[in-house]
Tab-separated table of C-alpha atoms in Angstrom:
chain	number	residue	atom	x	y	z
A	1	MET	CA	-0.068	0.008	-0.010
A	2	PHE	CA	2.749	2.506	0.950
A	3	TYR	CA	4.241	1.845	-2.455
A	4	HIS	CA	1.132	2.858	-4.211
A	5	VAL	CA	0.483	5.931	-2.087
A	6	PHE	CA	3.997	7.305	-1.655
A	7	PHE	CA	6.053	6.487	-4.727
A	8	PRO	CA	3.814	8.628	-7.069
A	9	LEU	CA	4.811	11.430	-4.900
A	10	ALA	CA	8.465	11.140	-5.831
A	11	GLN	CA	7.660	13.317	-8.889
A	12	GLN	CA	7.228	16.321	-6.366
A	13	TYR	CA	9.220	15.296	-3.407
A	14	SER	CA	12.443	13.121	-4.209
A	15	ILE	CA	12.449	11.642	-0.591
A	16	PHE	CA	9.541	9.344	-1.529
A	17	ASN	CA	11.848	7.787	-4.243
A	18	VAL	CA	13.110	5.316	-1.629
A	19	PHE	CA	9.654	3.438	-1.901
A	20	ARG	CA	10.721	2.188	-5.405
A	21	TYR	CA	13.545	0.296	-3.934
A	22	VAL	CA	12.815	-3.330	-3.011
A	23	THR	CA	15.672	-3.515	-0.445
A	24	PHE	CA	14.242	-0.473	1.350
A	25	ARG	CA	10.642	-1.913	1.515
A	26	THR	CA	11.973	-5.351	2.379
A	27	ALA	CA	13.913	-4.048	5.398
A	28	TYR	CA	10.869	-2.043	6.705
A	29	ALA	CA	8.516	-5.092	5.955
A	30	ALA	CA	10.714	-7.044	8.345
A	31	LEU	CA	10.746	-4.264	11.083
A	32	THR	CA	6.946	-3.720	10.870
A	33	ALA	CA	6.204	-7.532	11.307
A	34	LEU	CA	8.615	-7.820	14.010
A	35	LEU	CA	7.059	-4.853	15.980
A	36	ILE	CA	3.675	-6.161	15.431
A	37	CYS	CA	4.671	-9.533	17.026
A	38	LEU	CA	6.347	-8.034	19.929
A	39	VAL	CA	3.421	-5.689	20.696
A	40	VAL	CA	0.457	-8.170	20.138
A	41	ALA	CA	2.002	-11.351	21.434
A	42	PRO	CA	1.726	-10.802	25.065
A	43	ARG	CA	-1.915	-9.967	24.615
A	44	LEU	CA	-2.549	-12.936	22.436
A	45	ILE	CA	-0.773	-15.252	24.967
A	46	ARG	CA	-2.929	-14.049	27.659
A	47	LEU	CA	-6.052	-14.490	25.708
A	48	MET	CA	-5.079	-18.074	24.924
A	49	GLN	CA	-4.303	-18.729	28.550
A	50	GLN	CA	-7.898	-17.488	29.345
A	51	ARG	CA	-9.472	-19.283	26.768
A	52	GLN	CA	-7.491	-22.595	27.609
A	53	ILE	CA	-6.081	-22.924	24.304
A	54	GLY	CA	-3.210	-25.198	25.304
A	55	GLN	CA	-1.025	-27.738	23.687
A	56	VAL	CA	-2.150	-31.363	23.603
A	57	ILE	CA	1.105	-33.559	24.085
A	58	ARG	CA	1.290	-36.916	22.152
A	59	GLU	CA	1.231	-39.743	24.651
A	60	GLU	CA	4.280	-41.646	22.653
A	61	GLY	CA	6.457	-38.573	22.946
A	62	PRO	CA	9.412	-37.907	25.223
A	63	GLN	CA	8.505	-37.870	28.940
A	64	SER	CA	10.159	-34.504	29.437
A	65	HIS	CA	7.549	-32.946	27.177
A	66	PHE	CA	4.622	-33.559	29.274
A	67	SER	CA	5.498	-30.670	31.409
A	68	LYS	CA	4.659	-28.524	28.360
A	69	ALA	CA	0.987	-29.574	28.334
A	70	GLY	CA	-1.392	-26.548	28.387
A	71	THR	CA	1.208	-24.063	26.907
A	72	PRO	CA	-0.628	-21.698	24.638
A	73	THR	CA	-0.669	-22.939	21.091
A	74	MET	CA	-1.868	-21.831	17.621
A	75	GLY	CA	0.683	-18.942	17.915
A	76	GLY	CA	1.104	-19.385	14.108
A	77	VAL	CA	-1.832	-17.168	13.765
A	78	LEU	CA	0.308	-14.267	15.231
A	79	ILE	CA	2.957	-14.916	12.461
A	80	LEU	CA	0.451	-14.973	9.657
A	81	GLY	CA	-1.204	-11.904	10.910
A	82	ALA	CA	1.944	-9.928	11.183
A	83	MET	CA	3.284	-11.115	7.969
A	84	LEU	CA	0.096	-10.486	6.102
A	85	VAL	CA	-0.199	-6.795	7.451
A	86	SER	CA	3.314	-5.979	6.698
A	87	THR	CA	3.337	-7.513	3.326
A	88	LEU	CA	0.138	-5.544	2.345
A	89	LEU	CA	1.662	-2.325	3.811
A	90	TRP	CA	5.098	-2.547	1.907
A	91	ALA	CA	4.794	-4.782	-1.192
A	92	ASN	CA	3.839	-3.559	-4.594
A	93	LEU	CA	0.482	-5.233	-4.817
A	94	SER	CA	0.297	-5.130	-8.516
A	95	ALA	CA	2.770	-7.909	-8.739
A	96	PHE	CA	1.089	-11.361	-9.145
A	97	THR	CA	4.061	-13.123	-7.304
A	98	VAL	CA	3.131	-11.446	-4.085
A	99	TRP	CA	-0.423	-12.726	-4.225
A	100	ILE	CA	0.566	-16.237	-5.257
A	101	VAL	CA	2.898	-16.675	-2.176
A	102	LEU	CA	0.261	-15.126	0.063
A	103	LEU	CA	-2.476	-17.218	-1.202
A	104	SER	CA	-0.348	-20.454	-0.459
A	105	THR	CA	0.850	-19.326	2.850
A	106	LEU	CA	-2.679	-18.560	4.097
A	107	ALA	CA	-4.229	-21.621	2.509
A	108	PHE	CA	-1.806	-24.141	4.118
A	109	GLY	CA	-2.405	-21.957	7.336
A	110	ALA	CA	-6.177	-22.596	7.053
A	111	VAL	CA	-5.454	-26.440	6.763
A	112	GLY	CA	-3.175	-26.191	9.959
A	113	PHE	CA	-5.776	-24.223	11.866
A	114	TRP	CA	-8.354	-26.911	11.225
A	115	ASP	CA	-6.063	-29.360	12.469
A	116	ASP	CA	-5.114	-27.614	15.498
A	117	TYR	CA	-8.911	-26.951	16.245
A	118	LEU	CA	-9.768	-30.502	15.944
A	119	LYS	CA	-6.858	-31.315	18.370
A	120	LEU	CA	-8.174	-28.893	20.873
A	121	ALA	CA	-11.706	-29.818	20.530
A	122	ARG	CA	-11.024	-33.666	21.061
A	123	GLN	CA	-8.344	-32.897	23.553
A	124	HIS	CA	-6.115	-35.453	21.521
A	125	ASN	CA	-2.958	-34.904	19.627
A	126	ARG	CA	-4.677	-36.315	16.406
A	127	GLY	CA	-6.407	-33.930	14.407
A	128	PHE	CA	-7.162	-33.796	10.767
A	129	LEU	CA	-6.902	-37.483	9.298
A	130	ALA	CA	-3.549	-37.758	7.593
A	131	LYS	CA	-5.165	-39.072	4.260
A	132	TYR	CA	-7.755	-36.177	4.197
A	133	LYS	CA	-5.086	-33.505	5.034
A	134	PHE	CA	-2.643	-34.615	2.405
A	135	SER	CA	-5.475	-34.781	-0.145
A	136	VAL	CA	-6.486	-31.177	0.621
A	137	GLU	CA	-2.819	-29.987	0.580
A	138	ILE	CA	-2.202	-31.719	-2.900
A	139	VAL	CA	-5.357	-29.960	-4.270
A	140	LEU	CA	-4.232	-26.563	-2.927
A	141	ALA	CA	-0.619	-26.822	-4.205
A	142	LEU	CA	-2.062	-28.058	-7.551
A	143	VAL	CA	-4.211	-24.848	-7.693
A	144	ILE	CA	-1.139	-22.653	-6.763
A	145	VAL	CA	1.285	-24.255	-9.193
A	146	SER	CA	-1.158	-24.212	-12.016
A	147	LEU	CA	-1.955	-20.517	-11.408
A	148	TRP	CA	1.728	-19.704	-11.418
A	149	CYS	CA	2.306	-21.622	-14.728
A	150	VAL	CA	-0.714	-19.873	-16.336
A	151	TRP	CA	0.665	-16.601	-15.416
A	152	ALA	CA	4.124	-16.788	-16.015
A	153	GLN	CA	4.027	-19.208	-19.092
A	154	PRO	CA	4.183	-16.558	-21.910
A	155	GLU	CA	7.824	-15.994	-20.738
A	156	SER	CA	8.678	-19.847	-20.663
A	157	VAL	CA	10.130	-19.609	-17.240
A	158	ALA	CA	7.583	-21.083	-15.146
A	159	THR	CA	7.924	-24.716	-16.191
A	160	ARG	CA	11.796	-24.454	-16.133
A	161	LEU	CA	13.766	-26.179	-13.438
A	162	SER	CA	17.118	-24.828	-12.131
A	163	VAL	CA	19.779	-27.357	-11.300
A	164	PRO	CA	22.103	-26.281	-8.299
A	165	PHE	CA	25.940	-25.885	-9.172
A	166	PHE	CA	25.128	-26.434	-12.948
A	167	LYS	CA	24.162	-22.990	-14.354
A	168	SER	CA	23.589	-24.056	-17.829
A	169	VAL	CA	21.165	-26.736	-16.925
A	170	ALA	CA	17.690	-25.439	-16.705
A	171	PRO	CA	15.361	-27.601	-18.857
A	172	ASP	CA	11.894	-26.699	-19.574
A	173	LEU	CA	9.807	-29.595	-18.501
A	174	GLY	CA	6.535	-28.241	-19.779
A	175	ALA	CA	3.441	-28.035	-17.638
A	176	LEU	CA	2.761	-31.829	-17.346
A	177	GLY	CA	6.200	-32.284	-16.178
A	178	TYR	CA	6.910	-29.249	-13.926
A	179	ILE	CA	3.528	-29.094	-12.097
A	180	PRO	CA	3.935	-32.461	-10.164
A	181	ILE	CA	7.404	-31.268	-9.017
A	182	GLY	CA	6.094	-27.936	-7.935
A	183	VAL	CA	3.347	-29.603	-5.955
A	184	LEU	CA	5.790	-32.043	-4.310
A	185	VAL	CA	8.136	-29.084	-3.380
A	186	ILE	CA	5.242	-27.219	-1.668
A	187	VAL	CA	3.404	-30.011	0.135
A	188	GLY	CA	6.707	-31.722	1.009
A	189	THR	CA	8.233	-28.560	2.562
A	190	SER	CA	4.909	-27.883	4.448
A	191	ASN	CA	4.969	-31.159	6.118
A	192	ALA	CA	8.790	-31.319	6.601
A	193	VAL	CA	8.622	-28.168	8.624
A	194	ASN	CA	5.703	-29.604	10.579
A	195	LEU	CA	7.675	-32.612	11.499
A	196	THR	CA	10.576	-30.356	12.726
A	197	ASP	CA	8.296	-28.347	14.897
A	198	GLY	CA	8.931	-30.503	18.085
A	199	LEU	CA	11.214	-28.321	20.309
A	200	ASP	CA	11.031	-24.873	21.471
A	201	GLY	CA	12.254	-22.742	18.601
A	202	LEU	CA	13.408	-25.573	16.580
A	203	ALA	CA	11.454	-25.004	13.515
A	204	VAL	CA	11.064	-21.257	13.443
A	205	GLY	CA	14.850	-20.784	13.569
A	206	PRO	CA	15.774	-22.731	10.256
A	207	VAL	CA	12.780	-21.037	8.803
A	208	ILE	CA	14.293	-17.688	9.489
A	209	ILE	CA	17.538	-18.663	8.120
A	210	ALA	CA	15.861	-20.087	4.864
A	211	THR	CA	13.574	-17.113	4.459
A	212	PHE	CA	16.681	-14.662	4.761
A	213	VAL	CA	18.463	-16.637	2.003
A	214	TYR	CA	15.539	-16.771	-0.272
A	215	ALA	CA	14.911	-13.031	0.192
A	216	GLY	CA	18.278	-12.580	-1.544
A	217	ILE	CA	17.699	-15.130	-4.241
A	218	ALA	CA	14.185	-13.655	-5.017
A	219	TYR	CA	15.583	-10.167	-5.245
A	220	VAL	CA	18.325	-11.316	-7.660
A	221	ALA	CA	16.196	-13.444	-9.795
A	222	GLY	CA	13.740	-10.500	-9.943
A	223	HIS	CA	16.468	-7.998	-11.131
A	224	ALA	CA	17.338	-8.321	-14.827
A	225	VAL	CA	20.944	-7.177	-14.457
A	226	PHE	CA	21.812	-9.055	-11.474
A	227	SER	CA	20.212	-12.331	-12.710
A	228	ASN	CA	21.950	-12.028	-15.912
A	229	TYR	CA	25.354	-11.320	-14.127
A	230	LEU	CA	25.021	-14.371	-11.935
A	231	ASN	CA	23.635	-16.498	-14.945
A	232	ILE	CA	20.369	-17.412	-13.125
A	233	LEU	CA	16.748	-17.524	-14.480
A	234	TYR	CA	15.185	-14.014	-14.565
A	235	VAL	CA	11.613	-14.134	-13.225
A	236	ARG	CA	9.357	-11.013	-13.734
A	237	GLY	CA	8.116	-9.818	-10.477
A	238	ALA	CA	10.235	-12.105	-8.133
A	239	GLY	CA	11.853	-9.049	-6.610
A	240	GLU	CA	8.676	-8.280	-4.757
A	241	VAL	CA	8.879	-11.728	-3.262
A	242	ALA	CA	11.683	-10.442	-1.237
A	243	VAL	CA	9.412	-7.987	0.374
A	244	PHE	CA	7.245	-10.927	1.480
A	245	CYS	CA	10.295	-12.715	2.663
A	246	GLY	CA	11.266	-9.706	4.679
A	247	ALA	CA	7.656	-9.709	6.341
A	248	LEU	CA	8.050	-13.354	7.015
A	249	PHE	CA	11.471	-12.989	8.408
A	250	GLY	CA	10.250	-10.227	10.850
A	251	ALA	CA	7.154	-12.138	11.912
A	252	CYS	CA	9.250	-15.150	12.692
A	253	LEU	CA	11.755	-13.091	14.578
A	254	GLY	CA	9.139	-11.761	16.649
A	255	PHE	CA	7.543	-15.106	17.279
A	256	LEU	CA	10.855	-16.544	18.468
A	257	TRP	CA	11.063	-14.035	21.126
A	258	PHE	CA	8.303	-15.871	22.799
A	259	ASN	CA	8.778	-19.147	21.396
A	260	ALA	CA	12.476	-19.437	22.545
A	261	TYR	CA	13.132	-22.177	25.261
A	262	PRO	CA	11.287	-22.329	27.658
A	263	ALA	CA	8.450	-21.456	25.167
A	264	GLN	CA	5.550	-19.101	26.231
A	265	VAL	CA	3.715	-20.109	23.058
A	266	PHE	CA	3.797	-22.795	20.411
A	267	MET	CA	3.130	-22.052	16.588
A	268	GLY	CA	0.887	-25.121	16.143
A	269	ASP	CA	0.074	-26.717	12.790
A	270	VAL	CA	-1.434	-23.432	11.729
A	271	GLY	CA	2.072	-21.897	11.768
A	272	SER	CA	4.300	-24.950	10.657
A	273	LEU	CA	2.209	-25.884	7.790
A	274	ALA	CA	1.948	-22.311	6.598
A	275	LEU	CA	5.561	-21.514	6.968
A	276	GLY	CA	6.486	-24.676	5.100
A	277	GLY	CA	3.925	-23.774	2.320
A	278	ALA	CA	5.462	-20.485	2.214
A	279	LEU	CA	9.032	-21.626	1.820
A	280	GLY	CA	8.039	-24.175	-0.931
A	281	THR	CA	5.958	-21.483	-2.756
A	282	ILE	CA	8.921	-19.004	-2.701
A	283	ALA	CA	11.180	-21.676	-4.199
A	284	VAL	CA	8.711	-22.389	-7.033
A	285	VAL	CA	8.398	-18.670	-7.705
A	286	ALA	CA	12.111	-17.784	-7.525
A	287	LYS	CA	12.849	-20.833	-9.648
A	288	HIS	CA	15.242	-22.383	-7.132
A	289	GLU	CA	13.270	-25.474	-6.223
A	290	LEU	CA	15.837	-28.059	-5.928
A	291	LEU	CA	18.106	-25.541	-3.930
A	292	LEU	CA	15.538	-25.935	-1.253
A	293	LEU	CA	16.891	-29.415	-0.613
A	294	ILE	CA	20.087	-27.714	0.728
A	295	ILE	CA	18.737	-24.427	2.028
A	296	GLY	CA	16.046	-26.314	4.001
A	297	GLY	CA	18.353	-29.477	4.501
A	298	LEU	CA	17.480	-29.606	8.176
A	299	PHE	CA	13.850	-30.118	7.405
A	300	VAL	CA	14.851	-32.855	4.803
A	301	ILE	CA	16.978	-34.685	7.534
A	302	GLU	CA	14.187	-34.728	9.911
A	303	THR	CA	11.807	-36.043	7.397
A	304	LEU	CA	14.156	-38.759	6.252
A	305	SER	CA	14.599	-39.856	9.861
A	306	VAL	CA	10.808	-40.408	10.133
A	307	MET	CA	10.763	-42.203	6.776
A	308	ILE	CA	13.772	-44.443	7.792
A	309	GLN	CA	12.288	-45.264	11.110
A	310	VAL	CA	8.817	-46.336	9.742
A	311	VAL	CA	10.380	-48.421	6.863
A	312	SER	CA	12.822	-50.120	9.253
A	313	PHE	CA	10.227	-50.998	11.745
A	314	LYS	CA	7.805	-52.540	9.165
A	315	LEU	CA	10.418	-54.412	7.435
A	316	THR	CA	12.466	-55.606	10.209
A	317	GLY	CA	10.507	-54.817	13.555
A	318	LYS	CA	13.508	-52.727	14.643
A	319	ARG	CA	13.983	-48.916	15.066
A	320	VAL	CA	17.037	-47.149	13.692
A	321	PHE	CA	16.555	-44.256	15.968
A	322	ARG	CA	15.446	-44.209	19.493
A	323	MET	CA	12.594	-42.070	18.643
A	324	ALA	CA	11.797	-39.993	15.514
A	325	PRO	CA	11.847	-37.318	14.196
A	326	LEU	CA	15.683	-36.974	14.709
A	327	HIS	CA	15.489	-34.402	17.446
A	328	HIS	CA	13.736	-36.654	19.630
A	329	HIS	CA	16.438	-39.297	19.147
A	330	PHE	CA	19.025	-36.969	20.561
A	331	GLU	CA	16.588	-36.078	23.628
A	332	GLU	CA	16.565	-39.819	24.310
A	333	LYS	CA	20.206	-39.876	24.293
A	334	GLY	CA	20.331	-37.394	26.997
A	335	TRP	CA	20.876	-34.049	25.229
A	336	GLN	CA	19.194	-31.170	26.764
A	337	GLU	CA	16.592	-29.435	24.648
A	338	PRO	CA	18.451	-26.175	24.343
A	339	LYS	CA	21.558	-28.121	23.267
A	340	VAL	CA	19.528	-30.109	20.362
A	341	ILE	CA	17.897	-26.807	19.344
A	342	VAL	CA	21.278	-24.600	18.961
A	343	ARG	CA	23.057	-27.309	17.197
A	344	PHE	CA	20.342	-28.030	14.680
A	345	TRP	CA	20.237	-24.169	14.182
A	346	ILE	CA	24.015	-24.510	13.434
A	347	ILE	CA	23.457	-27.241	10.878
A	348	ALA	CA	20.816	-25.029	9.233
A	349	ILE	CA	23.202	-22.168	9.070
A	350	VAL	CA	26.009	-24.391	7.448
A	351	LEU	CA	23.595	-25.604	4.816
A	352	ALA	CA	22.502	-22.169	4.085
A	353	LEU	CA	26.081	-21.151	3.461
A	354	ILE	CA	26.580	-24.119	1.332
A	355	SER	CA	23.652	-23.114	-0.785
A	356	LEU	CA	24.926	-19.603	-1.353
A	357	SER	CA	27.947	-21.232	-3.080
A	358	THR	CA	25.594	-22.231	-5.807
A	359	LEU	CA	25.230	-18.637	-6.799
A	360	LYS	CA	28.660	-18.487	-8.222
A	361	LEU	CA	29.424	-16.118	-11.162
A	362	ARG	CA	29.397	-17.273	-14.842
């Protein structure tokens, strides 16, 4: 909104020319979302405590987690609200890319909200049945990726797939080849973040790191000169996704202030599914889908640990890990929760740094 209100005034007052810059609006989108969270969160937490909107702990989880029962949950609503307000204030709303990432984030947030609601209503850690939840997520992702392909297809960029470390490899898969990959990226990332959200601040930390990296990638991909210089695909309107990333970054930072160990509030599925959906969609729009395997490598590791555990138990009757996802394995080995969290954050930072090495010059 600010872009549309103040930038036209630059013709009379040069100071308003700053609103044309994506970097300026990204920074202030982050600060705005952060401020909203810091101001609203204490009131929201008190309201949740009064309404007894508390976490239901799964019985098969670590014993140390039972003390967390009743901690206010569904704090992801705060992240989504702060992100939405900040994005609407600072982004160029004429860019379709902004609306596609907003649509995806809020849609997956709605699925998570319903899942959280069912858990609270039933007072049980099982909410939305997995087969129905996955079905809804696949349909949502299919709509989102299809809309993206229809909008960007005239430039033949939407259905191309960039391969990390190989600048000259970006085959055009066509709609039939690309759409299933885009759906897999969005749905897979959404649920990977959801699996990682098992300790205080564990999921939101890597999301902050990944969002920061993708803000830079989106900015470069949306800048004709920079994208050409770095020999990556130019995506019309991708620069505005950086503003969305800034808003999401700030909202997650603000939430982490209250979610850090010991957590005063949990994000719930409304937060984790939405954040994963956002990251997956950003990767699709910025045309760095496969790079998400590195940037969000921690989420991949956590998901693989669950898959390995399930397959091993079904085939051999034995467990590879003491408990899955992987962070619970280390808890069961005696690591204190803060140590697991910080070490996993370090892994996320290292993977993010590795991902940046793919943006080498020609």
